[in-house]
Coordinates of C-alpha atoms in Angstrom, one line a residue:
Chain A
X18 CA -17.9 2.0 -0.1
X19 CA -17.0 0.5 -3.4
X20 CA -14.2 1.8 -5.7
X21 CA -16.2 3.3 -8.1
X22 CA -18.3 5.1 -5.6
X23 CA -14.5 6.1 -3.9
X24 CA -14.1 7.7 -7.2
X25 CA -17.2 8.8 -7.6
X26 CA -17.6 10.9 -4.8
X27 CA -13.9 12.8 -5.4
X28 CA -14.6 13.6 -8.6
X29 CA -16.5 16.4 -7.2
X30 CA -13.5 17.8 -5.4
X31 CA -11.1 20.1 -6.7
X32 CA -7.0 20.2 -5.0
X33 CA -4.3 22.8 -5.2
X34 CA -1.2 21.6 -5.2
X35 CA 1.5 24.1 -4.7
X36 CA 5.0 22.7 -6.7
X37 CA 5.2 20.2 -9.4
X38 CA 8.7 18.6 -8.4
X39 CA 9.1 15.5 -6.2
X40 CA 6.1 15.8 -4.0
X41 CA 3.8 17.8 -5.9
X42 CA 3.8 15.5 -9.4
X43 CA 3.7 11.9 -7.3
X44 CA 1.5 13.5 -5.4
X45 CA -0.9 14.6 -8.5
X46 CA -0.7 11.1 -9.6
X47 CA -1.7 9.7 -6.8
X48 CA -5.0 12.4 -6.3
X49 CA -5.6 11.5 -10.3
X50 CA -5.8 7.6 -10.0
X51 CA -7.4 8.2 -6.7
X52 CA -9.9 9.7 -9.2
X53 CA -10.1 13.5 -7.8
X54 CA -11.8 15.9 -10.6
X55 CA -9.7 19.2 -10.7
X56 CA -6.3 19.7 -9.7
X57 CA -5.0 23.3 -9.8
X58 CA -0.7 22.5 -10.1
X59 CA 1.9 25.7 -9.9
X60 CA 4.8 25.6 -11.0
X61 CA 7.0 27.5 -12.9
X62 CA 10.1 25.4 -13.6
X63 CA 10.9 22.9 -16.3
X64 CA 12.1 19.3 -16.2
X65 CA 15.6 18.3 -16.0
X66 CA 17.1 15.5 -16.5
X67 CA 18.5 15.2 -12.5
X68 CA 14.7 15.3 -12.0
X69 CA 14.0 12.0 -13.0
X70 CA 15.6 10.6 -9.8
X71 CA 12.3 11.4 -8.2
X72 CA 10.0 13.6 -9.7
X73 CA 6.8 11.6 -11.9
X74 CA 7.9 13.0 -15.6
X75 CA 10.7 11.0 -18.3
X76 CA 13.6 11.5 -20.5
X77 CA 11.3 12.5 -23.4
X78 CA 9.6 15.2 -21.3
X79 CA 12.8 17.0 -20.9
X80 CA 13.1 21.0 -21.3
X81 CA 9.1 20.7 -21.2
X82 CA 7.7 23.1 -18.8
X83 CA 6.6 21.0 -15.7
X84 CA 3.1 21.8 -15.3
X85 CA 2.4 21.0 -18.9
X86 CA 4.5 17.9 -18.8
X87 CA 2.3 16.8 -15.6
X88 CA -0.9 17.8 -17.5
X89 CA -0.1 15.4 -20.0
X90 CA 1.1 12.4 -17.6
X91 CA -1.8 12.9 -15.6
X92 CA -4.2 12.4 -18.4
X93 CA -2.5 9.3 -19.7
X94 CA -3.8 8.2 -16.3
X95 CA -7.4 9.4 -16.9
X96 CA -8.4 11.6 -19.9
X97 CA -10.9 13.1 -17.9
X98 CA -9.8 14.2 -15.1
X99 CA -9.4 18.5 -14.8
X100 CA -6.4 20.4 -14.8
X101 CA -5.9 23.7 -14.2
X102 CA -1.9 24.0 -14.9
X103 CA -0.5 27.3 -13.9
X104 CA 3.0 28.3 -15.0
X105 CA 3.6 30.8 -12.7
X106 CA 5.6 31.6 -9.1
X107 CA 3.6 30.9 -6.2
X108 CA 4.5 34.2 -3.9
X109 CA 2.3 35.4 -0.3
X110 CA 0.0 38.4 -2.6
X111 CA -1.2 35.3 -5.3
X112 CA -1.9 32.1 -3.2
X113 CA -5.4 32.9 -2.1
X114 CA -6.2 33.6 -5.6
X115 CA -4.6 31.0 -7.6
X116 CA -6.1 28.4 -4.9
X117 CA -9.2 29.8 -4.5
X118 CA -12.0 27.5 -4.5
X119 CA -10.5 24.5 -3.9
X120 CA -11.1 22.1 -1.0
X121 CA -7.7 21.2 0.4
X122 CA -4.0 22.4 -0.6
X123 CA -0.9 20.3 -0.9
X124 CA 1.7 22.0 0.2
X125 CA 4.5 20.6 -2.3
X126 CA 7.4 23.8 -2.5
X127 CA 11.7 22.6 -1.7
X128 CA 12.3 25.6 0.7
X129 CA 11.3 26.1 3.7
X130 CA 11.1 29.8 3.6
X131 CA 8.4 28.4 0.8
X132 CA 6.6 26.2 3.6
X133 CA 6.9 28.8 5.7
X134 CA 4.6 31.5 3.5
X135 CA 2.3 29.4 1.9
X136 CA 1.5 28.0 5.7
X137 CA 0.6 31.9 6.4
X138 CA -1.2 33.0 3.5
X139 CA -3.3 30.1 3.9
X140 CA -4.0 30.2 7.6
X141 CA -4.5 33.7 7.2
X142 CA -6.5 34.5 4.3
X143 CA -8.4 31.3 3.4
X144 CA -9.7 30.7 7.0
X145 CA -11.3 26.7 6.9
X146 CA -9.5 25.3 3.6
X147 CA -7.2 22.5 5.1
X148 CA -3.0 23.0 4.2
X149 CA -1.0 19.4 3.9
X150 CA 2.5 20.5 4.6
X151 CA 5.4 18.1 4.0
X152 CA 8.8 18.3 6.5
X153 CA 11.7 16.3 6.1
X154 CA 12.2 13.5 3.6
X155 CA 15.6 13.8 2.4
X156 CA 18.2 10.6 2.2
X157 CA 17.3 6.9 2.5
X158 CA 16.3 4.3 5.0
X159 CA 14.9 5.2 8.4
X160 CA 11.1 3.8 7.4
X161 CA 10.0 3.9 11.4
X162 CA 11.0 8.2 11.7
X163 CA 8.7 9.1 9.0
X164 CA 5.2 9.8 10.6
X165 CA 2.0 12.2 9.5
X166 CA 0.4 14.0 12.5
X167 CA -3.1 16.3 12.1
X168 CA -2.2 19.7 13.9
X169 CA -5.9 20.4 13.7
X170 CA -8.5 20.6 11.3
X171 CA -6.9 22.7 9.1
X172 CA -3.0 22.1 9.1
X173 CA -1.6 18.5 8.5
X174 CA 2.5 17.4 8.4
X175 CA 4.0 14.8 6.7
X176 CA 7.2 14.0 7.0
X177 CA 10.5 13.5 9.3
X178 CA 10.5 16.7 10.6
X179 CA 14.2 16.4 10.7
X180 CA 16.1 15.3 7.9
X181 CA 17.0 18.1 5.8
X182 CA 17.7 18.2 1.8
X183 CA 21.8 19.4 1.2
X184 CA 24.2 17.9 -1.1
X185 CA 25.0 15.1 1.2
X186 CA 21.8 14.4 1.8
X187 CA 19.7 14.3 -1.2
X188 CA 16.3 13.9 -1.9
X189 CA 15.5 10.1 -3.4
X190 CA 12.7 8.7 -5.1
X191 CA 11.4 6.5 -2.2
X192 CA 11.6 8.7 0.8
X193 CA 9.9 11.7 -1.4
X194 CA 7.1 9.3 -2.5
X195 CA 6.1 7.8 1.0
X196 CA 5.7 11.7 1.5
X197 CA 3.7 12.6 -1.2
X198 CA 1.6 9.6 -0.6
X199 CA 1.4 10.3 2.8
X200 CA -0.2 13.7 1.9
X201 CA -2.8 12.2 -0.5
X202 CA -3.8 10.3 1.9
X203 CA -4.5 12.9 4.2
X204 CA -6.0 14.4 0.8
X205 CA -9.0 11.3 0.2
X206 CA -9.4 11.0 4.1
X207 CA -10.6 14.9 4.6
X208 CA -12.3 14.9 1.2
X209 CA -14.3 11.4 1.5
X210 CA -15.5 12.8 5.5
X211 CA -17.0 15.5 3.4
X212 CA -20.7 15.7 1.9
X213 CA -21.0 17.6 -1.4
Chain B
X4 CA 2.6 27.2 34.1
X5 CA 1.3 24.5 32.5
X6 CA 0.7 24.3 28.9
X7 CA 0.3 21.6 26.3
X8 CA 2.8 21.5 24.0
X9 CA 2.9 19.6 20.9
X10 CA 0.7 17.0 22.6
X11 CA 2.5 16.8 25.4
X12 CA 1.9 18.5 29.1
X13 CA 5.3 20.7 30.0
X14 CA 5.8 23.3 33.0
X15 CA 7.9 26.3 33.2
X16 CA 8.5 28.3 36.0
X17 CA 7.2 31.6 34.3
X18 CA 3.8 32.5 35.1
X19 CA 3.3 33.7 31.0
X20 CA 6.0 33.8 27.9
X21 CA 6.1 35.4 24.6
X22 CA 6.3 32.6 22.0
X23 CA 9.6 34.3 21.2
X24 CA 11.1 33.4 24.3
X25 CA 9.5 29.7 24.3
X26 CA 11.1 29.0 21.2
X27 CA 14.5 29.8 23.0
X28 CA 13.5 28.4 25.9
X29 CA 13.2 24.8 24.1
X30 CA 16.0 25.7 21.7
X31 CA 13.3 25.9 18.7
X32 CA 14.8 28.8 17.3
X33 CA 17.4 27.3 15.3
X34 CA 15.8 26.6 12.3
X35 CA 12.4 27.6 10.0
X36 CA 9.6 26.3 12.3
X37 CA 5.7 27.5 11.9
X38 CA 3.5 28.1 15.3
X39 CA 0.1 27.5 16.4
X40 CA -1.2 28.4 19.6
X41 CA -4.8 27.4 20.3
X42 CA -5.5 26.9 16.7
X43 CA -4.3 30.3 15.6
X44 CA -1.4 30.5 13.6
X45 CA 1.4 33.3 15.0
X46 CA 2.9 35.0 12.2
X47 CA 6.5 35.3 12.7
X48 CA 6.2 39.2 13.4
X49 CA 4.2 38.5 16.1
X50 CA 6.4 36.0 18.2
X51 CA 7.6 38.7 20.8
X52 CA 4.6 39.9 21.3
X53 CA 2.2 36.8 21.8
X54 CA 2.2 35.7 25.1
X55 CA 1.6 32.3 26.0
X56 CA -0.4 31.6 29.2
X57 CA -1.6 28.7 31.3
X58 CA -3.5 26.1 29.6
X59 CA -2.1 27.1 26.2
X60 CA -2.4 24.4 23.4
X61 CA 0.8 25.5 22.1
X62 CA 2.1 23.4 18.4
X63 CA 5.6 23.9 17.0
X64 CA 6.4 22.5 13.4
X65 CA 9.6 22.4 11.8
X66 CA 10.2 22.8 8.4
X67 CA 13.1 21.4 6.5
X68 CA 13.4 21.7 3.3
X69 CA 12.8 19.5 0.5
X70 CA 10.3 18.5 -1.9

């Protein structure tokens, strides 16, 4: 298939992404230039300058709130692409309905108690709509332990499944972004498998 | 028993366990994990009282934070 056909296809597709930090925005701007249509991005923080080691946003954007910050990025990358921006905490009750209708959901949260409840509320009450989870992609280095593994056909992990983030062990640009690109990835190969 | 877990064949001497007592067994109760057993996903309420039998397809997934 040809590149424009690539982008043709996603544009029919619409993505939740759940967290607009590290994973979530490079994630986003990966989907976008992938050419996916609608993204629906939560998040209710706002961008810091300590950020910017990692997280697709820049000095100027600082103080903005992060899902209007991405909005605008992401439509520097194309001006039509869709996106639903949602300032608002992500909690077990609201999932299903803030994500409802879209095709696959990108896990992108820092907890793992966050992981953790997203996992069930989508499992349980959005039977069929695939969940990309991310797990372990804090420090530097160590290429070879990062891996992606399909649970089944509707839970996917990307990540270490080790390393966790503390302060001696920080998250870094290039770790977090073979993640998040890792979970596109997994994003355009379920979405381009499926006819719409 | 035999059951699959995480891709890979492993036997225990128990003839059934409670997810629960699989996640000690293998020392995967240290830390925030999720858990599928033949495609459903076992809420963590439910880990002492899911029993795991022969032939299980049993996945563990930790979850470390970071994002």
């Amino acid at each position: 298939m040809k590149a424009d056909e690539v982008r043709e296809h996603l544009k029919k597709f619409r993505v939740g992404i759940a967290g607009a930090g590290g994973l979530g925005s490079n994630c986003a701007m990966l989907l976008a230039r992938a050419g996916v249509g609608t993204l629906v991005i939560c998040d209710f923080d706002t961008v810091e300058r300590s950020n910017l080691n990692r997280q697709f946003y820049f000095l100027h954007q600082c103080g903005m709130k992060k899902t209007e910050a991405l909005k605008e990025n992401l439509k520097m990358i194309d001006e039509d692409i869709n996106v639903i921006a949602r300032d608002i905490k992500l909690d077990r009750e609201n999932i299903p309905e803030v994500f409802a209708g879209c095709d696959v959901i990108v896990e992108a949260f820092d907890r793992a108690e966050m992981k953790e409840m997203i996992i069930e509320a989508v499992q349980t009450d959005m039977s069929g709509v695939p969940l990309i989870v991310a797990s372990g992609l804090a420090g530097w280095g160590r290429n070879d332990s990062i891996r992606s593994r399909k649970i089944d056909d509707n839970l996917y992990v990307c990540g270490d499944e080790s390393q966790e983030v503390s302060e001696d062990n920080p998250p870094l640009a290039p770790r977090v972004v073979i993640v998040a690109a890792m979970q596109a990835n997994f994003v355009v190969e379920i979405l381009m498998n499926r006819k719409k | 028993m035999k059951i699959l877990l995480n891709n890979r064949v492993e036997e225990f001497d128990a003839g059934s366990l409670t997810v629960q007592q699989l996640l000690e067994i293998k020392k995967y109760s240290f830390r925030m994990r999720t858990v599928k057993v033949n495609g459903r996903y076992v809420p963590p309420a439910e880990y002492d009282k899911t029993i795991i039998n022969d032939g299980d397809n049993v996945q563990v997934i930790y979850l470390m934070s970071g994002g």
